[in-house]
Amino acid sequence: MTPSTNSTRRAKRTGPFPRALTCAESTPAYPADLPQPPLRVQDPGELIAALPAMLGFVPERSLVVAILHGPGRGGTAAIEAVVRFDLDGVCDPRRIDQFTACVGSICVREQATGVLAIFVDDRALSGVPGALRDVALLDALGAAGIAVRGAWSAPAIVAGARFRSLFDRAGGGVVGDPAASLVALSHVLDGRQIRRSRSELTALVVPDRQLCAQVSARLGPEVARYRGELSAAIRAGNGVAFQRRRLEWVLWQIADTASGAPRADRELARLAATLRDRPIRDAMYGLALGDHAEAAEQLWAQLARATPGTDRAEAAALLGFSAYVRGDGPFAGVALTAAVEADAGHPMAVLLETSLQSGLRPERLRKLAHCGRQIAADLGVDIGPIDL
């Protein structure tokens, strides 16, 4: 990890997937902690009904691609990841190559045997134009060497909606009840939220202008105070003890956030100033694998809404990482987009966003969380057991 600064850097966006696709979740949702035995989806209507649980929200005007791994034809294939794209984005001819490259990259990484495609669009009720667009996108996947094993379209994911097959004119049926889906029930029992729309995800990190102004007014003095106290502690040979106390204060803030109480502007300013201290900031990544991950996410979301620039990027990157390692690619994508838009040169945010868009599995990032826990231990703080 590299030190952060308070300047907002407007670096040019680079990487395999330009920002044009970031607004759609070209960020796969991986199933985390799969139930044993695995849940089985028997028909397309059940699959479509299960999509809100797989994504964490109800998709609208979307193309959802399920990445398959396993026998393929003649056997049972497992869904390794689910990726959502904004239909209005991917149907732009200038972006089709980006779309197929994104899906292709994930397929290669997962050694996929094919994909399933589900189009959700209320405008499809008007008929032919939507059908032609859907077929063009399926043809683009095929031309890129991606085997589409099945494709369906539905106007909405609600119980009783009619879906149709794009491969068989006679094929179709009725969407099951999303709330009664076995996948949804499994997620609810695990304590995971299924939101009504993607906008509920983005609302979690939308800046609160009034709060931002209040926190910004306090931030300068808080940063100066922190730096002065740290410098004095280092001169006295108590630098580590000072950082330990401040780390413990952050953990107390997280514990108090779990009670549902929002942080005051002074607390948020002090928190932002504290997270500018690299060891403390890096230690926070260790919380993503523990019992306090949910409370930490609540606090990072509050801080992201209350600060601009690099301070917002730091909080949103922590939030995105935590969502990433628990398999919530769509929410991680929303948070990391906010981080990169706040500071286009933020190294951790750019690294995580690129990893997410290229389909790097969440478990590959657990080492970063372990590093955070070790940093906390070096400061003399045990941040709790790892949730295996």
Short mmCIF file of C-alpha atoms in Angstrom, two decimals:
data_model
loop_
_atom_site.label_atom_id
_atom_site.label_comp_id
_atom_site.label_asym_id
_atom_site.label_seq_id
_atom_site.Cartn_x
_atom_site.Cartn_y
_atom_site.Cartn_z
CA MET A 1 0.00 0.00 0.00
CA THR A 2 1.16 3.52 -0.68
CA PRO A 3 0.58 6.64 1.40
CA SER A 4 -2.47 8.74 0.55
CA THR A 5 -2.56 12.51 0.23
CA ASN A 6 -5.41 14.97 0.50
CA SER A 7 -5.10 16.26 -3.06
CA THR A 8 -7.67 15.05 -5.57
CA ARG A 9 -5.75 13.69 -8.54
CA ARG A 10 -7.37 13.79 -11.96
CA ALA A 11 -5.32 11.04 -13.53
CA LYS A 12 -6.44 9.65 -16.85
CA ARG A 13 -8.41 6.44 -16.43
CA THR A 14 -6.56 3.44 -17.80
CA GLY A 15 -7.07 -0.29 -17.72
CA PRO A 16 -8.81 -3.04 -19.67
CA PHE A 17 -12.35 -1.76 -19.06
CA PRO A 18 -12.96 1.96 -19.64
CA ARG A 19 -15.23 3.89 -17.30
CA ALA A 20 -18.05 3.69 -19.85
CA LEU A 21 -18.92 0.24 -18.56
CA THR A 22 -18.45 0.95 -14.88
CA CYS A 23 -21.96 2.33 -14.37
CA ALA A 24 -23.24 -1.12 -15.24
CA GLU A 25 -21.98 -3.89 -13.03
CA SER A 26 -19.26 -5.26 -15.24
CA THR A 27 -18.28 -6.45 -11.79
CA PRO A 28 -19.27 -10.05 -11.11
CA ALA A 29 -21.22 -11.15 -8.09
CA TYR A 30 -19.59 -14.35 -6.87
CA PRO A 31 -21.53 -16.74 -4.67
CA ALA A 32 -19.99 -16.64 -1.20
CA ASP A 33 -20.29 -19.42 1.38
CA LEU A 34 -22.21 -21.73 -0.92
CA PRO A 35 -24.86 -23.82 0.85
CA GLN A 36 -24.34 -27.56 1.07
CA PRO A 37 -25.81 -29.18 -0.87
CA PRO A 38 -25.85 -26.48 -3.57
CA LEU A 39 -29.22 -24.98 -4.45
CA ARG A 40 -30.64 -26.22 -7.75
CA VAL A 41 -32.59 -24.10 -10.21
CA GLN A 42 -34.89 -26.27 -12.28
CA ASP A 43 -36.14 -23.97 -15.06
CA PRO A 44 -35.60 -20.50 -16.58
CA GLY A 45 -38.49 -19.02 -14.60
CA GLU A 46 -36.78 -20.00 -11.35
CA LEU A 47 -33.45 -18.69 -12.59
CA ILE A 48 -34.93 -15.31 -13.50
CA ALA A 49 -36.71 -15.11 -10.13
CA ALA A 50 -33.40 -15.82 -8.36
CA LEU A 51 -31.49 -12.97 -10.05
CA PRO A 52 -32.33 -10.29 -7.43
CA ALA A 53 -30.88 -12.53 -4.71
CA MET A 54 -27.78 -13.26 -6.80
CA LEU A 55 -27.16 -9.57 -7.51
CA GLY A 56 -28.38 -8.09 -4.25
CA PHE A 57 -31.00 -5.91 -5.97
CA VAL A 58 -33.75 -6.14 -8.58
CA PRO A 59 -32.26 -5.42 -12.02
CA GLU A 60 -34.13 -3.20 -14.50
CA ARG A 61 -33.31 -2.53 -18.16
CA SER A 62 -30.37 -4.85 -17.78
CA LEU A 63 -28.54 -7.71 -19.41
CA VAL A 64 -27.54 -10.29 -16.80
CA VAL A 65 -24.93 -12.85 -17.79
CA ALA A 66 -24.50 -16.00 -15.69
CA ILE A 67 -21.05 -17.59 -16.05
CA LEU A 68 -21.25 -21.39 -16.15
CA HIS A 69 -18.66 -23.91 -15.05
CA GLY A 70 -19.06 -27.64 -15.33
CA PRO A 71 -20.26 -30.30 -17.74
CA GLY A 72 -22.40 -28.02 -19.87
CA ARG A 73 -24.52 -30.07 -22.23
CA GLY A 74 -25.71 -33.37 -20.86
CA GLY A 75 -24.83 -32.52 -17.26
CA THR A 76 -25.39 -30.00 -14.51
CA ALA A 77 -23.41 -26.78 -14.72
CA ALA A 78 -22.73 -24.48 -11.78
CA ILE A 79 -23.14 -20.72 -11.91
CA GLU A 80 -19.76 -19.34 -10.90
CA ALA A 81 -20.55 -15.64 -11.23
CA VAL A 82 -23.34 -13.29 -12.29
CA VAL A 83 -22.61 -10.06 -14.15
CA ARG A 84 -25.09 -7.24 -14.86
CA PHE A 85 -24.78 -4.69 -17.65
CA ASP A 86 -26.82 -1.61 -18.39
CA LEU A 87 -28.73 -2.37 -21.60
CA ASP A 88 -28.52 1.21 -22.81
CA GLY A 89 -24.74 1.03 -22.41
CA VAL A 90 -23.90 -2.30 -24.02
CA CYS A 91 -26.21 -1.89 -27.02
CA ASP A 92 -24.14 1.10 -28.15
CA PRO A 93 -22.11 -0.26 -31.12
CA ARG A 94 -19.04 1.60 -29.84
CA ARG A 95 -19.14 -0.39 -26.60
CA ILE A 96 -19.94 -3.90 -27.76
CA ASP A 97 -16.24 -4.81 -27.97
CA GLN A 98 -15.79 -3.65 -24.35
CA PHE A 99 -18.79 -5.72 -23.30
CA THR A 100 -17.57 -8.93 -24.97
CA ALA A 101 -14.02 -8.36 -23.67
CA CYS A 102 -15.34 -8.05 -20.13
CA VAL A 103 -17.44 -11.23 -20.34
CA GLY A 104 -14.64 -13.05 -22.16
CA SER A 105 -12.08 -12.15 -19.50
CA ILE A 106 -14.29 -13.54 -16.73
CA CYS A 107 -15.02 -16.68 -18.75
CA VAL A 108 -11.32 -17.33 -19.25
CA ARG A 109 -10.56 -16.78 -15.58
CA GLU A 110 -13.37 -19.12 -14.50
CA GLN A 111 -12.68 -21.70 -17.23
CA ALA A 112 -16.30 -21.28 -18.21
CA THR A 113 -18.16 -23.81 -20.33
CA GLY A 114 -20.65 -21.19 -21.46
CA VAL A 115 -22.99 -18.48 -20.29
CA LEU A 116 -26.69 -17.84 -19.82
CA ALA A 117 -28.12 -14.46 -20.81
CA ILE A 118 -31.21 -12.83 -19.35
CA PHE A 119 -32.56 -9.56 -20.74
CA VAL A 120 -34.76 -7.55 -18.37
CA ASP A 121 -36.47 -4.66 -20.12
CA ASP A 122 -39.97 -3.26 -19.69
CA ARG A 123 -39.61 -1.70 -23.15
CA ALA A 124 -39.45 -5.20 -24.67
CA LEU A 125 -43.25 -5.21 -24.55
CA SER A 126 -43.18 -2.98 -27.62
CA GLY A 127 -41.72 -5.89 -29.58
CA VAL A 128 -39.33 -6.12 -32.48
CA PRO A 129 -36.64 -3.43 -31.87
CA GLY A 130 -35.76 -4.92 -28.51
CA ALA A 131 -35.63 -8.43 -29.94
CA LEU A 132 -33.25 -7.35 -32.71
CA ARG A 133 -30.99 -5.67 -30.19
CA ASP A 134 -30.94 -8.75 -27.97
CA VAL A 135 -30.03 -11.03 -30.85
CA ALA A 136 -27.24 -8.65 -31.91
CA LEU A 137 -25.71 -8.81 -28.44
CA LEU A 138 -25.95 -12.61 -28.38
CA ASP A 139 -24.31 -12.74 -31.82
CA ALA A 140 -21.50 -10.52 -30.50
CA LEU A 141 -20.87 -12.96 -27.65
CA GLY A 142 -20.84 -15.87 -30.08
CA ALA A 143 -18.44 -14.06 -32.41
CA ALA A 144 -16.10 -13.58 -29.44
CA GLY A 145 -16.05 -17.34 -28.86
CA ILE A 146 -18.40 -17.29 -25.87
CA ALA A 147 -20.94 -20.12 -25.96
CA VAL A 148 -24.41 -18.91 -25.01
CA ARG A 149 -26.21 -21.99 -23.61
CA GLY A 150 -29.54 -20.26 -23.11
CA ALA A 151 -31.09 -16.79 -23.43
CA TRP A 152 -34.39 -15.36 -22.25
CA SER A 153 -36.08 -11.99 -21.93
CA ALA A 154 -38.63 -10.66 -19.47
CA PRO A 155 -40.17 -7.21 -18.98
CA ALA A 156 -39.57 -7.32 -15.22
CA ILE A 157 -38.59 -9.67 -12.44
CA VAL A 158 -41.90 -9.99 -10.65
CA ALA A 159 -44.04 -13.01 -9.90
CA GLY A 160 -46.22 -13.90 -12.87
CA ALA A 161 -44.31 -11.91 -15.50
CA ARG A 162 -44.03 -13.71 -18.81
CA PHE A 163 -40.59 -14.57 -20.13
CA ARG A 164 -39.69 -15.88 -23.56
CA SER A 165 -36.80 -17.82 -25.00
CA LEU A 166 -34.61 -16.10 -27.55
CA PHE A 167 -33.58 -19.46 -29.00
CA ASP A 168 -37.00 -21.11 -29.23
CA ARG A 169 -40.06 -19.13 -30.28
CA ALA A 170 -42.29 -21.67 -28.59
CA GLY A 171 -40.23 -21.53 -25.42
CA GLY A 172 -41.28 -19.33 -22.54
CA GLY A 173 -43.18 -19.32 -19.31
CA VAL A 174 -43.87 -17.45 -16.11
CA VAL A 175 -41.34 -15.90 -13.74
CA GLY A 176 -41.54 -17.36 -10.25
CA ASP A 177 -41.93 -15.32 -7.09
CA PRO A 178 -38.54 -13.67 -6.37
CA ALA A 179 -39.34 -13.51 -2.66
CA ALA A 180 -40.01 -17.25 -2.55
CA SER A 181 -36.92 -18.22 -4.53
CA LEU A 182 -34.75 -20.77 -2.73
CA VAL A 183 -31.74 -18.59 -3.47
CA ALA A 184 -33.50 -15.56 -1.95
CA LEU A 185 -34.51 -17.51 1.14
CA SER A 186 -30.94 -18.73 1.58
CA HIS A 187 -29.60 -15.17 1.35
CA VAL A 188 -32.18 -13.78 3.77
CA LEU A 189 -31.36 -16.49 6.30
CA ASP A 190 -27.70 -15.49 5.96
CA GLY A 191 -28.66 -11.90 6.79
CA ARG A 192 -28.03 -10.48 3.30
CA GLN A 193 -30.17 -7.66 1.99
CA ILE A 194 -31.96 -7.75 -1.35
CA ARG A 195 -32.66 -4.18 -2.40
CA ARG A 196 -35.52 -3.09 -4.60
CA SER A 197 -33.31 -1.37 -7.16
CA ARG A 198 -29.74 -0.46 -7.97
CA SER A 199 -30.49 3.12 -6.90
CA GLU A 200 -30.69 1.89 -3.31
CA LEU A 201 -27.05 0.82 -3.63
CA THR A 202 -25.86 4.10 -5.12
CA ALA A 203 -27.77 6.07 -2.47
CA LEU A 204 -25.50 4.56 0.18
CA VAL A 205 -22.52 6.54 -1.11
CA VAL A 206 -24.13 9.68 -2.57
CA PRO A 207 -22.43 12.75 -1.02
CA ASP A 208 -24.40 14.63 1.62
CA ARG A 209 -23.53 18.22 0.69
CA GLN A 210 -24.57 19.78 3.99
CA LEU A 211 -22.69 17.20 6.03
CA CYS A 212 -19.67 17.51 3.72
CA ALA A 213 -19.56 21.24 4.38
CA GLN A 214 -19.76 20.71 8.15
CA VAL A 215 -17.05 18.04 8.15
CA SER A 216 -14.79 20.02 5.81
CA ALA A 217 -14.92 23.01 8.16
CA ARG A 218 -13.61 20.83 11.00
CA LEU A 219 -11.20 18.69 8.98
CA GLY A 220 -8.26 21.12 8.73
CA PRO A 221 -7.97 21.66 12.50
CA GLU A 222 -8.42 17.93 13.16
CA VAL A 223 -5.63 17.03 10.71
CA ALA A 224 -3.31 19.62 12.23
CA ARG A 225 -4.10 18.38 15.74
CA TYR A 226 -3.49 14.74 14.78
CA ARG A 227 -0.19 15.48 13.09
CA GLY A 228 0.97 17.59 16.00
CA GLU A 229 0.08 14.96 18.58
CA LEU A 230 1.69 12.18 16.52
CA SER A 231 4.90 14.19 16.05
CA ALA A 232 5.06 14.91 19.76
CA ALA A 233 4.49 11.23 20.59
CA ILE A 234 7.23 10.15 18.18
CA ARG A 235 9.70 12.63 19.71
CA ALA A 236 8.88 11.21 23.13
CA GLY A 237 9.32 7.64 21.89
CA ASN A 238 5.59 6.89 22.20
CA GLY A 239 4.57 6.91 18.55
CA VAL A 240 3.30 3.31 18.49
CA ALA A 241 1.36 3.81 21.74
CA PHE A 242 -0.28 6.92 20.29
CA GLN A 243 -1.28 5.05 17.09
CA ARG A 244 -2.58 2.16 19.17
CA ARG A 245 -4.87 4.49 21.12
CA ARG A 246 -6.16 6.08 17.92
CA LEU A 247 -6.74 2.68 16.34
CA GLU A 248 -8.70 1.63 19.42
CA TRP A 249 -10.74 4.84 19.11
CA VAL A 250 -11.62 3.97 15.50
CA LEU A 251 -12.69 0.48 16.58
CA TRP A 252 -14.87 2.03 19.29
CA GLN A 253 -16.49 4.23 16.63
CA ILE A 254 -17.23 1.12 14.57
CA ALA A 255 -18.72 -0.69 17.56
CA ASP A 256 -20.93 2.30 18.34
CA THR A 257 -22.03 2.54 14.70
CA ALA A 258 -23.38 -1.00 15.01
CA SER A 259 -26.00 0.38 17.41
CA GLY A 260 -27.39 2.47 14.57
CA ALA A 261 -26.22 5.85 15.82
CA PRO A 262 -24.85 8.10 13.03
CA ARG A 263 -21.54 9.85 13.67
CA ALA A 264 -21.47 13.57 14.40
CA ASP A 265 -19.57 15.88 12.05
CA ARG A 266 -16.74 16.30 14.56
CA GLU A 267 -16.34 12.53 14.90
CA LEU A 268 -16.31 12.10 11.12
CA ALA A 269 -13.69 14.82 10.72
CA ARG A 270 -11.54 13.20 13.38
CA LEU A 271 -12.02 9.82 11.70
CA ALA A 272 -10.95 11.17 8.30
CA ALA A 273 -7.86 12.75 9.89
CA THR A 274 -7.00 9.47 11.63
CA LEU A 275 -7.32 7.43 8.44
CA ARG A 276 -4.69 9.62 6.81
CA ASP A 277 -2.24 7.80 9.08
CA ARG A 278 -1.15 4.94 6.83
CA PRO A 279 -0.77 2.13 9.42
CA ILE A 280 -4.20 2.81 10.90
CA ARG A 281 -5.82 3.07 7.47
CA ASP A 282 -4.19 -0.17 6.32
CA ALA A 283 -5.22 -2.00 9.50
CA MET A 284 -8.87 -1.28 8.64
CA TYR A 285 -8.72 -3.68 5.69
CA GLY A 286 -8.40 -6.50 8.21
CA LEU A 287 -11.94 -5.89 9.46
CA ALA A 288 -13.45 -7.19 6.22
CA LEU A 289 -12.97 -10.82 7.33
CA GLY A 290 -14.26 -10.48 10.88
CA ASP A 291 -17.39 -10.12 12.96
CA HIS A 292 -17.31 -6.34 12.72
CA ALA A 293 -17.34 -6.14 8.91
CA GLU A 294 -20.97 -5.01 8.67
CA ALA A 295 -20.59 -2.25 11.25
CA ALA A 296 -17.36 -1.12 9.59
CA GLU A 297 -19.14 -0.89 6.23
CA GLN A 298 -21.80 1.32 7.81
CA LEU A 299 -19.13 3.67 9.12
CA TRP A 300 -17.19 3.75 5.83
CA ALA A 301 -20.43 4.58 4.01
CA GLN A 302 -21.14 7.45 6.42
CA LEU A 303 -17.62 8.79 5.97
CA ALA A 304 -17.80 8.48 2.17
CA ARG A 305 -21.00 10.57 2.16
CA ALA A 306 -19.47 13.16 4.47
CA THR A 307 -16.09 13.89 2.83
CA PRO A 308 -14.76 14.95 -0.59
CA GLY A 309 -11.62 14.12 -2.52
CA THR A 310 -9.09 11.63 -1.24
CA ASP A 311 -10.79 11.29 2.14
CA ARG A 312 -13.95 10.14 0.34
CA ALA A 313 -11.85 7.81 -1.81
CA GLU A 314 -10.25 6.23 1.28
CA ALA A 315 -13.62 5.50 2.87
CA ALA A 316 -15.20 4.27 -0.36
CA ALA A 317 -12.20 2.02 -1.08
CA LEU A 318 -12.53 0.42 2.37
CA LEU A 319 -16.26 -0.03 1.76
CA GLY A 320 -15.67 -1.48 -1.71
CA PHE A 321 -13.03 -3.90 -0.47
CA SER A 322 -15.28 -5.19 2.30
CA ALA A 323 -18.15 -5.75 -0.15
CA TYR A 324 -15.75 -7.37 -2.62
CA VAL A 325 -14.39 -9.99 -0.23
CA ARG A 326 -17.92 -11.04 0.81
CA GLY A 327 -18.80 -11.62 -2.85
CA ASP A 328 -21.03 -8.58 -3.41
CA GLY A 329 -19.56 -7.43 -6.71
CA PRO A 330 -22.34 -4.97 -7.62
CA PHE A 331 -22.10 -3.03 -4.36
CA ALA A 332 -18.30 -3.21 -4.48
CA GLY A 333 -18.49 -1.76 -7.98
CA VAL A 334 -20.68 1.13 -6.80
CA ALA A 335 -18.34 1.94 -3.91
CA LEU A 336 -15.15 1.66 -5.95
CA THR A 337 -16.62 3.80 -8.73
CA ALA A 338 -17.30 6.46 -6.10
CA ALA A 339 -13.71 6.13 -4.85
CA VAL A 340 -12.13 6.49 -8.29
CA GLU A 341 -14.40 9.39 -9.22
CA ALA A 342 -13.39 11.15 -6.00
CA ASP A 343 -9.68 10.55 -6.65
CA ALA A 344 -8.80 9.06 -10.03
CA GLY A 345 -5.26 8.35 -8.88
CA HIS A 346 -6.09 6.57 -5.63
CA PRO A 347 -3.90 3.46 -5.96
CA MET A 348 -5.98 1.04 -3.89
CA ALA A 349 -9.30 2.10 -5.42
CA VAL A 350 -7.94 1.76 -8.97
CA LEU A 351 -6.35 -1.62 -8.17
CA LEU A 352 -9.53 -3.00 -6.62
CA GLU A 353 -11.80 -1.67 -9.36
CA THR A 354 -9.58 -3.16 -12.09
CA SER A 355 -9.42 -6.48 -10.23
CA LEU A 356 -13.19 -6.53 -9.85
CA GLN A 357 -13.92 -5.71 -13.47
CA SER A 358 -11.45 -8.33 -14.69
CA GLY A 359 -13.17 -11.01 -12.61
CA LEU A 360 -10.60 -11.66 -9.87
CA ARG A 361 -12.30 -13.88 -7.31
CA PRO A 362 -12.84 -12.46 -3.79
CA GLU A 363 -10.77 -15.12 -2.05
CA ARG A 364 -7.70 -13.91 -3.93
CA LEU A 365 -7.87 -10.69 -1.90
CA ARG A 366 -8.01 -12.26 1.54
CA LYS A 367 -4.24 -11.79 1.89
CA LEU A 368 -4.78 -8.02 1.96
CA ALA A 369 -7.15 -8.44 4.91
CA HIS A 370 -4.62 -10.65 6.69
CA CYS A 371 -1.98 -7.95 6.16
CA GLY A 372 -4.32 -5.43 7.76
CA ARG A 373 -4.80 -7.67 10.77
CA GLN A 374 -1.03 -8.07 11.13
CA ILE A 375 -0.54 -4.30 11.02
CA ALA A 376 -3.08 -3.95 13.83
CA ALA A 377 -1.28 -6.67 15.79
CA ASP A 378 2.03 -4.83 15.33
CA LEU A 379 0.37 -1.83 17.00
CA GLY A 380 -0.73 -4.08 19.85
CA VAL A 381 -4.41 -4.41 18.85
CA ASP A 382 -6.33 -7.61 18.20
CA ILE A 383 -9.17 -6.67 15.86
CA GLY A 384 -11.06 -9.90 16.43
CA PRO A 385 -11.33 -13.41 15.02
CA ILE A 386 -11.37 -14.14 11.31
CA ASP A 387 -14.71 -15.23 9.88
CA LEU A 388 -13.65 -18.30 7.91
#
